[in-house]
Short mmCIF file of C-alpha atoms and ligand atoms in Angstrom, two decimals:
data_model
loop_
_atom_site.label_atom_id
_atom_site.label_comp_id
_atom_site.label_asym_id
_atom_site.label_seq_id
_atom_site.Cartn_x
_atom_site.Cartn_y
_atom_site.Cartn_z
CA UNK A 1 0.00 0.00 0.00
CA UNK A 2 2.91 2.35 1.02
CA UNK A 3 4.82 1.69 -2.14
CA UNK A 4 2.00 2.99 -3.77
CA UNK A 5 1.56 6.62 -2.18
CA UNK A 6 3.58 9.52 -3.14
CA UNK A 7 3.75 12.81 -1.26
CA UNK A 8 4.21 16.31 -3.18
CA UNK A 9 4.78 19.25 -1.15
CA UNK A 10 2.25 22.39 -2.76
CA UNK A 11 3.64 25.21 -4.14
CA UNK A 12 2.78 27.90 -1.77
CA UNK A 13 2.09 31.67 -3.47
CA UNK A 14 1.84 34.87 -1.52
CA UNK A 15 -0.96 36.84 -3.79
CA UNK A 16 -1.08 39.92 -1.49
CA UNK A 17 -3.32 41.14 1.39
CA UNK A 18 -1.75 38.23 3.66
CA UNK A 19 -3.59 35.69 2.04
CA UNK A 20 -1.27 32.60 0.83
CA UNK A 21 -2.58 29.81 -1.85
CA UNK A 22 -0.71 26.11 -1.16
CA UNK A 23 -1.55 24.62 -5.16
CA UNK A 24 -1.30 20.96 -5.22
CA UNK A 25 -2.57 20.59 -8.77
CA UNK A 26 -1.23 20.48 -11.20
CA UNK A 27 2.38 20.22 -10.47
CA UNK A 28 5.69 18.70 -11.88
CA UNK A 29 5.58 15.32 -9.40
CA UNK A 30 1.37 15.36 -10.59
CA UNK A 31 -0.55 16.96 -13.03
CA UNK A 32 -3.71 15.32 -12.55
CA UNK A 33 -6.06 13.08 -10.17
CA UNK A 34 -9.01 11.51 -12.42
CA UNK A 35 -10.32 14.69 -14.27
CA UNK A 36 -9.48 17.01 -11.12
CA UNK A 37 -7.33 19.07 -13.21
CA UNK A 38 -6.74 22.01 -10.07
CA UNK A 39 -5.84 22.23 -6.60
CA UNK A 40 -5.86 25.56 -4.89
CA UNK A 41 -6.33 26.07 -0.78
CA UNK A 42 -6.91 29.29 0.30
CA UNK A 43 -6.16 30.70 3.73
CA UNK A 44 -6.75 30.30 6.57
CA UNK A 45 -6.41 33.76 6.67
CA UNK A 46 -8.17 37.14 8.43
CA UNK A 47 -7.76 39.84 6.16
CA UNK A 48 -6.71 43.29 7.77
CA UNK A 49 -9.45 45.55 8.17
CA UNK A 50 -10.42 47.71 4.18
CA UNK A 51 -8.12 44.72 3.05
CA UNK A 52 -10.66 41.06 1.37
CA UNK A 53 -10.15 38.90 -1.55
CA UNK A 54 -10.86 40.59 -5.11
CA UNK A 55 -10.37 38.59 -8.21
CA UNK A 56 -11.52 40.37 -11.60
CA UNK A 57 -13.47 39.41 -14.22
CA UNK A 58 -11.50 36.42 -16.07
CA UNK A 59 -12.68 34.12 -18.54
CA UNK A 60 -12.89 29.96 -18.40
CA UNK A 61 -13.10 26.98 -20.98
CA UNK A 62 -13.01 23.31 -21.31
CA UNK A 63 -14.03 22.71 -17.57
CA UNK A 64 -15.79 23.03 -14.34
CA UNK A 65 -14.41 25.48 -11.03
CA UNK A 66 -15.49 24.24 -7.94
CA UNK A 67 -15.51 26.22 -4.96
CA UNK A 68 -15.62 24.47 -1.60
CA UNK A 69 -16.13 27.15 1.18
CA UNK A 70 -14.92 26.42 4.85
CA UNK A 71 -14.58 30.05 6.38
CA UNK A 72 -15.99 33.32 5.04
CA UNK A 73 -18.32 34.40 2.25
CA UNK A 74 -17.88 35.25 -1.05
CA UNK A 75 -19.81 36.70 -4.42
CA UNK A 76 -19.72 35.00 -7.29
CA UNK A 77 -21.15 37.12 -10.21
CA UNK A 78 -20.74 35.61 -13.72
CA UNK A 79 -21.32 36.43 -17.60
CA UNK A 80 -24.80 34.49 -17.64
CA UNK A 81 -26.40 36.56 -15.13
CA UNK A 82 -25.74 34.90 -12.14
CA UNK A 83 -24.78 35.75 -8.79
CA UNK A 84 -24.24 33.82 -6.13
CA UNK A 85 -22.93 34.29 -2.27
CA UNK A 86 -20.85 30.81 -1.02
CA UNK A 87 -21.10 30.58 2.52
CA UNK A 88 -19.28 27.76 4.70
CA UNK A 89 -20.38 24.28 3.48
CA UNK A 90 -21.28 24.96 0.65
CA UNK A 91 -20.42 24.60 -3.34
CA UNK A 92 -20.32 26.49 -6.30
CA UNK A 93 -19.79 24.67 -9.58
CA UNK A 94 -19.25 26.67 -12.62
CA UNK A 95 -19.52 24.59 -16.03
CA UNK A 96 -17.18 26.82 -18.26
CA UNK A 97 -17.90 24.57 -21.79
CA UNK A 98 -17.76 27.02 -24.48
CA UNK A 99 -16.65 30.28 -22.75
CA UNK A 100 -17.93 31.69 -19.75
CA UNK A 101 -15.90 34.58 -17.14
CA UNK A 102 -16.69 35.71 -13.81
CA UNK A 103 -15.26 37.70 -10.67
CA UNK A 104 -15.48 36.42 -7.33
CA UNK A 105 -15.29 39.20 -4.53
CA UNK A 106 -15.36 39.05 -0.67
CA UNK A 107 -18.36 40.54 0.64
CA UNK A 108 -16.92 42.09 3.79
CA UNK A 109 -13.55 43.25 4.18
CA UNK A 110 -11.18 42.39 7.09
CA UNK A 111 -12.80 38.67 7.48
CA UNK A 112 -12.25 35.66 7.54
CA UNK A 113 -11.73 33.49 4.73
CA UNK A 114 -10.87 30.02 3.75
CA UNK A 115 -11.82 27.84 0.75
CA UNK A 116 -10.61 25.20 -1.84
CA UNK A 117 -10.99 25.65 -5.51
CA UNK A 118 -11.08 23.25 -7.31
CA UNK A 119 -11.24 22.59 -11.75
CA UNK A 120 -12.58 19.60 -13.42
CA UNK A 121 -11.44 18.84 -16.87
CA UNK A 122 -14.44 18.25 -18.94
CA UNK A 123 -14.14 14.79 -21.05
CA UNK A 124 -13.82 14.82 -24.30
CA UNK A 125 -17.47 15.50 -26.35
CA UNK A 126 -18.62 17.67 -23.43
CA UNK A 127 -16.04 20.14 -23.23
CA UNK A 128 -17.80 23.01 -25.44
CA UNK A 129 -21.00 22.67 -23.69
CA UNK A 130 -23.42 25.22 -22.62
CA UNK A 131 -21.89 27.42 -20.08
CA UNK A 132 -23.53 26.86 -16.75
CA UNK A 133 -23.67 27.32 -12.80
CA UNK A 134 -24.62 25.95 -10.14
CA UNK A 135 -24.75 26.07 -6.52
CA UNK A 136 -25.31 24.04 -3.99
CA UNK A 137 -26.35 25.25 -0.68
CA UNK A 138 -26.60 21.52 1.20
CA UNK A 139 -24.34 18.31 0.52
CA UNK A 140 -24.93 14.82 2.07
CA UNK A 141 -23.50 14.04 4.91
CA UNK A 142 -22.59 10.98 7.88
CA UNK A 143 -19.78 10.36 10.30
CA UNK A 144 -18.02 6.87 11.10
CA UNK A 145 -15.60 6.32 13.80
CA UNK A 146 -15.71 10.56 14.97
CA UNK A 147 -14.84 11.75 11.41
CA UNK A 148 -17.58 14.22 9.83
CA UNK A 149 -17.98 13.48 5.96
CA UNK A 150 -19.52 15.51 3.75
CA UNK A 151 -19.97 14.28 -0.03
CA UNK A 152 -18.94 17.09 -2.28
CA UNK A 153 -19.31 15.34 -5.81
CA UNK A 154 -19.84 11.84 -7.09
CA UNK A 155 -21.04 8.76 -4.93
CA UNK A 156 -19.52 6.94 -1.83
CA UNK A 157 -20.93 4.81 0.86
CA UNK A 158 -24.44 4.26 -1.32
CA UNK A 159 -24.66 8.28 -1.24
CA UNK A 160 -25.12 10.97 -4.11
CA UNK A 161 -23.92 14.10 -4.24
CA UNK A 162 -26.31 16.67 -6.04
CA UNK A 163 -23.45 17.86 -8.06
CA UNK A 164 -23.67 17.95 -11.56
CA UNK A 165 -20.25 16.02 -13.15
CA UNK A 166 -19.50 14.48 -16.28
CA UNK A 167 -16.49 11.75 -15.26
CA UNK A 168 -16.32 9.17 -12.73
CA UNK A 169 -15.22 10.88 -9.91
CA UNK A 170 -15.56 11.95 -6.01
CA UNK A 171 -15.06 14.76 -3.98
CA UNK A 172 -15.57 14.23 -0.50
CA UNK A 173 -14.47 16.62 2.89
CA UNK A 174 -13.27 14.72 5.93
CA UNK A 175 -13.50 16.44 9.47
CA UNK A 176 -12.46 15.15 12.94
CA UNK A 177 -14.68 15.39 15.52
CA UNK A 178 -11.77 13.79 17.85
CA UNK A 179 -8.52 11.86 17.28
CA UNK A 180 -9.46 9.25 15.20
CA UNK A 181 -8.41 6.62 13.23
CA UNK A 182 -10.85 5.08 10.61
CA UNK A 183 -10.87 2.84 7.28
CA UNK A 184 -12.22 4.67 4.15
CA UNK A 185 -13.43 2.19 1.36
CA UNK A 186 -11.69 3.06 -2.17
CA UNK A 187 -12.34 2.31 -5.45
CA UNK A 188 -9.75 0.54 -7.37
CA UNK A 189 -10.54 1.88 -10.79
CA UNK A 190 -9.86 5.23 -9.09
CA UNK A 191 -6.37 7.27 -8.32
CA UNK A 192 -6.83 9.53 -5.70
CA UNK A 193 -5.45 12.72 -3.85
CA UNK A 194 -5.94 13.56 -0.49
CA UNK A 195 -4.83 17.38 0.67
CA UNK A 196 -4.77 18.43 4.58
CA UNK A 197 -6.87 21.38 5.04
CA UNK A 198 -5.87 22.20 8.74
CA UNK A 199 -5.06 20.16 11.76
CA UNK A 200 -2.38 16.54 11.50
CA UNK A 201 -3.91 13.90 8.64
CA UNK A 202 -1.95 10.56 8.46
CA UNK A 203 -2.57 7.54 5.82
CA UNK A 204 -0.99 4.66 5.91
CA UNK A 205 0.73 5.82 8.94
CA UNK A 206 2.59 8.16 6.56
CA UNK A 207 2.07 12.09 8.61
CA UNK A 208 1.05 14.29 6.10
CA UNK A 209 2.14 18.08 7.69
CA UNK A 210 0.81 19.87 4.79
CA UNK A 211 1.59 17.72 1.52
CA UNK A 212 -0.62 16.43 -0.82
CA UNK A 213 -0.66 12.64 -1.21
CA UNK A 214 -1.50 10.79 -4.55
CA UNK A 215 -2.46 7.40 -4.62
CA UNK A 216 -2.66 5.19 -7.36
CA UNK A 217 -5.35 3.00 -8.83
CA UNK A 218 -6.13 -0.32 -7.44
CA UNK A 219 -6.46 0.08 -3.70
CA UNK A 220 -9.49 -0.73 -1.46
CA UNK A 221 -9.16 0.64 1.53
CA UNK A 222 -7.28 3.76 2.70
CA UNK A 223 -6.07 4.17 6.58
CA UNK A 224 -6.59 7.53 7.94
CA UNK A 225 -5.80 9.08 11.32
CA UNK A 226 -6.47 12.51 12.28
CA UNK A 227 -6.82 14.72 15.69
CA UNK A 228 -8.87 16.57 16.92
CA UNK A 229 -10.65 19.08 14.74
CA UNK A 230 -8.30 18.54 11.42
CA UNK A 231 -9.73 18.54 8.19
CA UNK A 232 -9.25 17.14 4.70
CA UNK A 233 -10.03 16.98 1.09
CA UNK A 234 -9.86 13.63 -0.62
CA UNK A 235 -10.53 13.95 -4.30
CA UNK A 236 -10.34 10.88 -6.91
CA UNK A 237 -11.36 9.38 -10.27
CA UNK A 238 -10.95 7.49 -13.38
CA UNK A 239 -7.58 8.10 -14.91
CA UNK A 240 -8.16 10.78 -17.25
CA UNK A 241 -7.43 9.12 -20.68
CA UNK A 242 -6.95 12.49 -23.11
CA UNK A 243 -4.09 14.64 -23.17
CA UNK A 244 -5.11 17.38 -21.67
CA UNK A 245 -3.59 21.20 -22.38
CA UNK A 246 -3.69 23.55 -19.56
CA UNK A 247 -2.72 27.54 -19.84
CA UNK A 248 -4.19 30.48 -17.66
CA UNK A 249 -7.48 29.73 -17.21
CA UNK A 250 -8.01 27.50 -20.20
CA UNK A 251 -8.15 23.70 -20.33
CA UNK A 252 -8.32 22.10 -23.87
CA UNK A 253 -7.58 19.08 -25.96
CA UNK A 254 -5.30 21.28 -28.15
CA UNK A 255 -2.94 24.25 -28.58
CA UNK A 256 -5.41 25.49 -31.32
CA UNK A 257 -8.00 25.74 -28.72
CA UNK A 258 -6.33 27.56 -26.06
CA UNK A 259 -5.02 30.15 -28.59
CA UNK A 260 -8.42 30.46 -29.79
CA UNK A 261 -9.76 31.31 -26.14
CA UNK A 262 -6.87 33.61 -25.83
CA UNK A 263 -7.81 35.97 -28.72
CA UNK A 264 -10.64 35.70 -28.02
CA UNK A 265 -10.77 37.29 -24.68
CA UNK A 266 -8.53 40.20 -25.65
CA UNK A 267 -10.79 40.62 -28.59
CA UNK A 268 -13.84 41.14 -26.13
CA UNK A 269 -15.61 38.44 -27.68
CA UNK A 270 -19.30 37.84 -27.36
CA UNK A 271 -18.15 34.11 -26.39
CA UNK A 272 -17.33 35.36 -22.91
CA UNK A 273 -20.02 37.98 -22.17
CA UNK A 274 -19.84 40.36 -19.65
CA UNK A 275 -20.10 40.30 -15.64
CA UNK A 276 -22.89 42.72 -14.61
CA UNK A 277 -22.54 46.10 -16.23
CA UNK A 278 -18.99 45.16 -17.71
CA UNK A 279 -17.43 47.77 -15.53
CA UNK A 280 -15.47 44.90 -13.03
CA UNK A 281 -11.82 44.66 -13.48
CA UNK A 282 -10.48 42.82 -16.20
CA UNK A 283 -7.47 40.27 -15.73
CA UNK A 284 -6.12 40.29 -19.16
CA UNK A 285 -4.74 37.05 -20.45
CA UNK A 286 -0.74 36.70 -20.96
CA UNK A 287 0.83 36.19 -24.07
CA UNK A 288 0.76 32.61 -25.43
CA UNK A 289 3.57 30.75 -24.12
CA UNK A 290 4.30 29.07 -27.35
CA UNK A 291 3.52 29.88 -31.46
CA UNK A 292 0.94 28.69 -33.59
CA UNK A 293 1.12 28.88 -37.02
CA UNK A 294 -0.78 31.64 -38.65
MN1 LIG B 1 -12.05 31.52 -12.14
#
C-alpha cells in the first residue's frame, strides 16, 4: 500500500493582502487526479481591516471550477447573469464549456476566509458545452468512527452528491470530531489525492504536515488518522485518458484551442459575455507561451 503513495509538497504563493494559496494541482511530481485538473487552498487567513479577496473578471473553458467554502463568504457574479454568495459548506460549480468569465469578490472586508478551488477537466465531447452554474447550498453528509464526511461530488458509501459532473469521480471533505483513526473504502478503478486542510492527517501511517498525497489505482481501503478538529479533502477518479492542455485559465484538448480562447478574450468576444454592467476589473490574459502557425 505504502509503495503505492507519493507525497508532493504544494507550491505555496503569496498573492497579497496576507492571504497565501498552497496549489497541489497540477504540479511537476502530478498533473492530474481523475479529471481534477486544479488544486488551490486558500487561507486560513483574516484579512486586515479595508483589506478582502478581489479577483476580476477572467474568462474559463473546457471545464468546471469548484468552490468548496470552509470560512468566510464570497460573491460569485458571472457572464450568464448569475450571482451567487458561497457561505461555509457549501459549493459552487461553474460549467465553463464554451466560454464563460466571472469575478469572485469578498463581501466584507477584514474577514475571515478560507476555501478550496477546485477545476474539473471536462471529457472529451462535453467540453464546449453550454456554459452553466450551479450552486449548492446543502451536501450529504454521515460520520463513522468521529470523522464528519460531507460528499462534495460523485457517490460513496451508497450516497449521491447533487453535483452535476461528467467523469467518474468523487469529492468528498473529511472532518475530525476527535482523534481518530478510521478505514475509508476506495475504489480501485480510481487514483486519488488527499490534501490536509488544517489540523495533522496521516494515511498509511505516513504524517502528512501539509503535503498532498497521490495514490494510485487499485487500492481498497485507505487508513486515515487525524486529531482533533483537522480537516481534509480527498478527491479521486478514473484516470483521465486524453491529453489534456492547460494555460491560464483554459483547459483544452489542443494548442489550437487555447489560442483560440486567448484571442478571443482580448478581442472582447461575445463568447465570454460580460459580468454585470462590464465595468469589473479585467485580468487580461498573458501572451501565449508558445507559437501557432498563422
Ligand atoms: Mn475563475
Amino acid at each position: 500500500m505504502t509503495s503505492q503513495i507519493t507525497t508532493i509538497a504544494p507550491r505555496i504563493a503569496e498573492l497579497g493582502e496576507g492571504m497565501t494559496v498552497a496549489r497541489s494541482l497540477p504540479t511537476r511530481q502530478q498533473r492530474m487526479v481523475g479529471p481534477w485538473c486544479f488544486l488551490d487552498h486558500a487561507g486560513p487567513v483574516r484579512f486586515a481591516p479595508g483589506h478582502a479577496m478581489h479577483v476580476g473578471a477572467h474568462p474559463h473553458i473546457g471545464l468546471q471550477t469548484f468552490t468548496w467554502m470552509l470560512e468566510g463568504e464570497v460573491l460569485h457574479r458571472d457572464s450568464l447573469g448569475n450571482a451567487q454568495i458561497i457561505r461555509p459548506g457549501q459549493v459552487n460549480l461553474m460549467t465553463a464549456g464554451y466560454g464563460i468569465s466571472h469575478t469572485e469578490d469578498s463581501l466584507q472586508d477584514g474577514a475571515d476566509l478560507h476555501l478550496a478551488q477546485l477545476w474539473i477537466a471536462l471529457p472529451p465531447g462535453q467540453q464546449h458545452c453550454e456554459p452553466g452554474f450551479d450552486h449548492y447550498p446543502e451536501l450529504p453528509g454521515w460520520q463513522q468512527d468521529g470523522l464528519n464526511c460531507t460528499l462534495l461530488a460523485g457517490s460513496y458509501a451508497g450516497q449521491q452528491a447533487p453535483t452535476r459532473i461528467f467523469s467518474p469521480l468523487v469529492g468528498l471533505h473529511l472532518a475530525g470530531d476527535k482523534d481518530l483513526h478510521t478505514s475509508l473504502e476506495l475504489n480501485p478503478a480510481f487514483e486519488y489525492g488527499i490534501l490536509p486542510l488544517t489540523g495533522s492527517v496521516s494515511i498509511a501511517d505516513i504524517g502528512l504536515n501539509d503535503q498532498f498525497a497521490y495514490l494510485a489505482a487499485g487500492e481498497n481501503t485507505l487508513q486515515l488518522s487525524m486529531t482533533a478538529g483537522s480537516q481534509a479533502l480527498l478527491i479521486g477518479g478514473e484516470p483521465f485518458q486524453q491529453e489534456l492542455f492547460m494555460w491560464w485559465n483554459f483547459v483544452g484538448f489542443s494548442r489550437q484551442e487555447i489560442a483560440e480562447a486567448q484571442r478571443d478574450w482580448e478581442n472582447r468576444s461575445e463568447r465570454f459575455g460580460q459580468v454585470g454592467d462590464g465595468n469589473a476589473v479585467r485580468i487580461p490574459a498573458p501572451p501565449l507561451p508558445w507559437r501557432l502557425p498563422e
